[in-house]
Amino acid sequence: MRILLVGAGGVGDAIAKIAARRSFYELIVVSDYDEGRAKRTVDWVRARHGDDVASRFTTAQIDASDPDRVAAVAREHGATHVMNAVEPKFVTSIFAGALAAGADYLDMAMSLSEPHPTDPYAETGVKLGDDQFAQASDWQQAGRLALVGIGVEPGLSDVFARYAADHLFSEIDELGTRDGANLVVRDEEGNEIFAPSFSIWTTIEECLNPPVIWEEDKGWYTTPPFSEPETFDFPAGIGPVECVNVEHEEVLLMPRWVDAKRVTFKYGLGDEFINVLKTLHLLGLDSTTPLRVRSANGPAEVAPRDVVAAALPDPASIGPRMTGKTCAGLWVTGTGKDGNPREVYLYHVSDNEWTMAEYEAQCVVWQTALNPVVALELLSDGTWQGTGVLGPEAFDAVPFLELMKKPEAEGGYGQEWHLEERTPK
Amino acid sequence: MRILLVGAGGVGDAIAKIAARRSFYELIVVSDYDEGRAKRTVDWVRARHGDDVASRFTTAQIDASDPDRVAAVAREHGATHVMNAVEPKFVTSIFAGALAAGADYLDMAMSLSEPHPTDPYAETGVKLGDDQFAQASDWQQAGRLALVGIGVEPGLSDVFARYAADHLFSEIDELGTRDGANLVVRDEEGNEIFAPSFSIWTTIEECLNPPVIWEEDKGWYTTPPFSEPETFDFPAGIGPVECVNVEHEEVLLMPRWVDAKRVTFKYGLGDEFINVLKTLHLLGLDSTTPLRVRSANGPAEVAPRDVVAAALPDPASIGPRMTGKTCAGLWVTGTGKDGNPREVYLYHVSDNEWTMAEYEAQCVVWQTALNPVVALELLSDGTWQGTGVLGPEAFDAVPFLELMKKPEAEGGYGQEWHLEERTPK
């Protein structure tokens, strides 16, 4: 397996760092628009793991917006797999470049949605991933696999959905991804600051788009942003967090492979963050349409959302000043294998103190990066195989969850996931 | 009198339009960084008032950040007066350019403040206008006048302060400028939108800087932003509006010429606007320090605050979609000439429907522009005269208020101002 990793931002950097402890691949090409960033990642691998491990890494400059350039870099390095670790606006170009190069493809976010032109808060328009699924037959005909949405959410959440359907439930009422955290970031003086732990560009995209819900008898439909607020009680000391509906890939993926009456995604944003997002929208600062603005070198055309992202601390850089844990999981309700009502929360917790000590990566970014590495390992030995455009729930969940949980000393990743039985309402 | 008007934005445009009905000057040079904007103003004057009036106007390109260029344009046109109508960050360069060219100078906002380095929310650092007052002796020695802060607030409010001290009160407890409005802006579909009626750049500067207060026994001191909220009941159907302390020139000007125990400025921002300003600050989007951001033509260095301004509707353009009135005034408490407690609110109301119909200018911008034209007329015939750096309260208020109020048919501006007696608490 020869992997072209596109993007050495927070998640891409953590993918390389996690993979550095594994041996299932021959080469990882860490590529970025700014090759210096890719070099920093490989320098870390060399410093931490030595020259032998680092010899299986190299770097490249890449323009992720150009399919031809993606294909050229993939061909140049004989990539068998293209691992997309950049912002979702580049999904379509990397997806096309991988297919052109004859490589398999993985991503952690799917091609972007477009709201319904006349009724955006009730009906779907172009849905997340529609552009990719529309090309499924091309991938099948080429005998190539595009494994889409294999981060933590989507990703691990989808693996949990497959697991719940196969091993825990005879009938599922709701597959509800629920994400919450108790992370706090402080400045040098120790004062709490506003510093989102994940790409604000992506968070704005997710949270201001109309949230999508799936129901057995209605199919996919949308609501206004921040709908159906619900206090969800998270484990591991995080406690109750206010969650709202957010547009997310799980809702588009799970119903394609798993039977359920309802599929939702709710994000524990909290009041402050919801207010920030609403205010950005009120002012038009969420927009990706470039505006003409004065700059030191004359008028420049910049997208307000890019400026918002640039004004905030880089999520990859805040790890040292952050404390707390993040929890990603799937809340499942329905009828158990024994015919009785059942309610479980399947989850994985990432502790910033631990991810910083072990990987110098902050916990949200690290938790996202873990899952594609596990998936790549399962693909490398044929445990997982397939062609076409497939979500994580199209594969057997058990080998994934076993490899993830098994201690490192026994060849696994040593990452506990948990099943919490809850009392059905 | 030959006037170099620097800036053909909302206020500069309205100054030219108001002046077009008067005959006290020989020439007005409308200048702007974008000369096309200046030409649009003069085209309006020609279309509305004919070639004769328009022949007393010309245009020029100017870079307000360059004192030499300001001086060169002033000399080229033999300007006797430089009227600054651009954002306050250009005050120092235009101020210097005017003096270099041997012209008198007027502005509507003073040189910017800098917070106290260690105790910003209790002590003043560099105060509004400090840079200008530091040069007062240069202006005196040159025999030239810099009339600073002669918009509506500061400006008319300061004229009111002089008037109250000379004609209404024997002793003043508080000179409290209070500004409120009931303006609403709608989009094409008739939905209310967020569209500040005044430069957001200046509003951010005013509202996020530590508000300054003056007290007889403490001198100038500061508080945290949005301090001392107070519901003030505005006249003309506007009604009660939540007002908070805001850094403003009146507090720096009035105590230099008028005796009072306390001088404050409170702005009727309302909850939504306060939340917007707090959020911009939380995200660092109020910053004027350029950030590196991607643009269509490669990385650009842009200031987040400039992007916020560019993302919002131009305040000069929203007039047709705006309804309501804005009220500028001075609330004075103390002891009347008869020795009894007295409380008055001296104010002027600007109605957007009227300013749009008469001047195609929105009411906040128009109300600001009115006062420097009145002042220029008083300077042109020697009714007002002086040298050095002087505020509006350094001059006799009566001729200003009379010229302003006198009907147009009798040679005045036909702008009623009002004295409302209130019951002292």
mmCIF file of C-alpha atoms in Angstrom, chain A residues 50 78 123 136-137 153 160 200 225 244 259 268 279 318 339 345 363 366 381 413 415 417:
data_model
loop_
_atom_site.group_PDB
_atom_site.id
_atom_site.type_symbol
_atom_site.label_atom_id
_atom_site.label_comp_id
_atom_site.label_asym_id
_atom_site.label_seq_id
_atom_site.Cartn_x
_atom_site.Cartn_y
_atom_site.Cartn_z
ATOM 1 C CA GLY A 50 13.993 7.530 13.819
ATOM 2 C CA GLY A 78 2.662 5.100 -7.499
ATOM 3 C CA GLU A 123 -36.588 19.964 1.634
ATOM 4 C CA ALA A 136 -20.409 5.303 -7.980
ATOM 5 C CA SER A 137 -20.709 3.348 -11.255
ATOM 6 C CA GLU A 153 -17.967 11.442 12.802
ATOM 7 C CA PHE A 160 -21.070 1.749 15.457
ATOM 8 C CA ILE A 200 -14.193 26.823 11.809
ATOM 9 C CA PRO A 225 -30.426 25.479 11.704
ATOM 10 C CA VAL A 244 -28.869 20.699 18.236
ATOM 11 C CA ASP A 259 -32.268 -0.252 8.631
ATOM 12 C CA GLY A 268 -23.145 19.702 21.505
ATOM 13 C CA THR A 279 -23.931 36.360 14.515
ATOM 14 C CA ILE A 318 -4.251 25.061 20.500
ATOM 15 C CA GLY A 339 -37.292 -8.499 21.864
ATOM 16 C CA TYR A 345 -24.709 4.801 23.661
ATOM 17 C CA CYS A 363 -7.722 15.483 20.929
ATOM 18 C CA TRP A 366 -6.402 13.168 16.772
ATOM 19 C CA ASP A 381 -4.649 -6.939 4.258
ATOM 20 C CA TYR A 413 -4.367 0.570 18.509
ATOM 21 C CA GLN A 415 -8.165 2.638 21.859
ATOM 22 C CA TRP A 417 -14.549 2.165 22.836
#
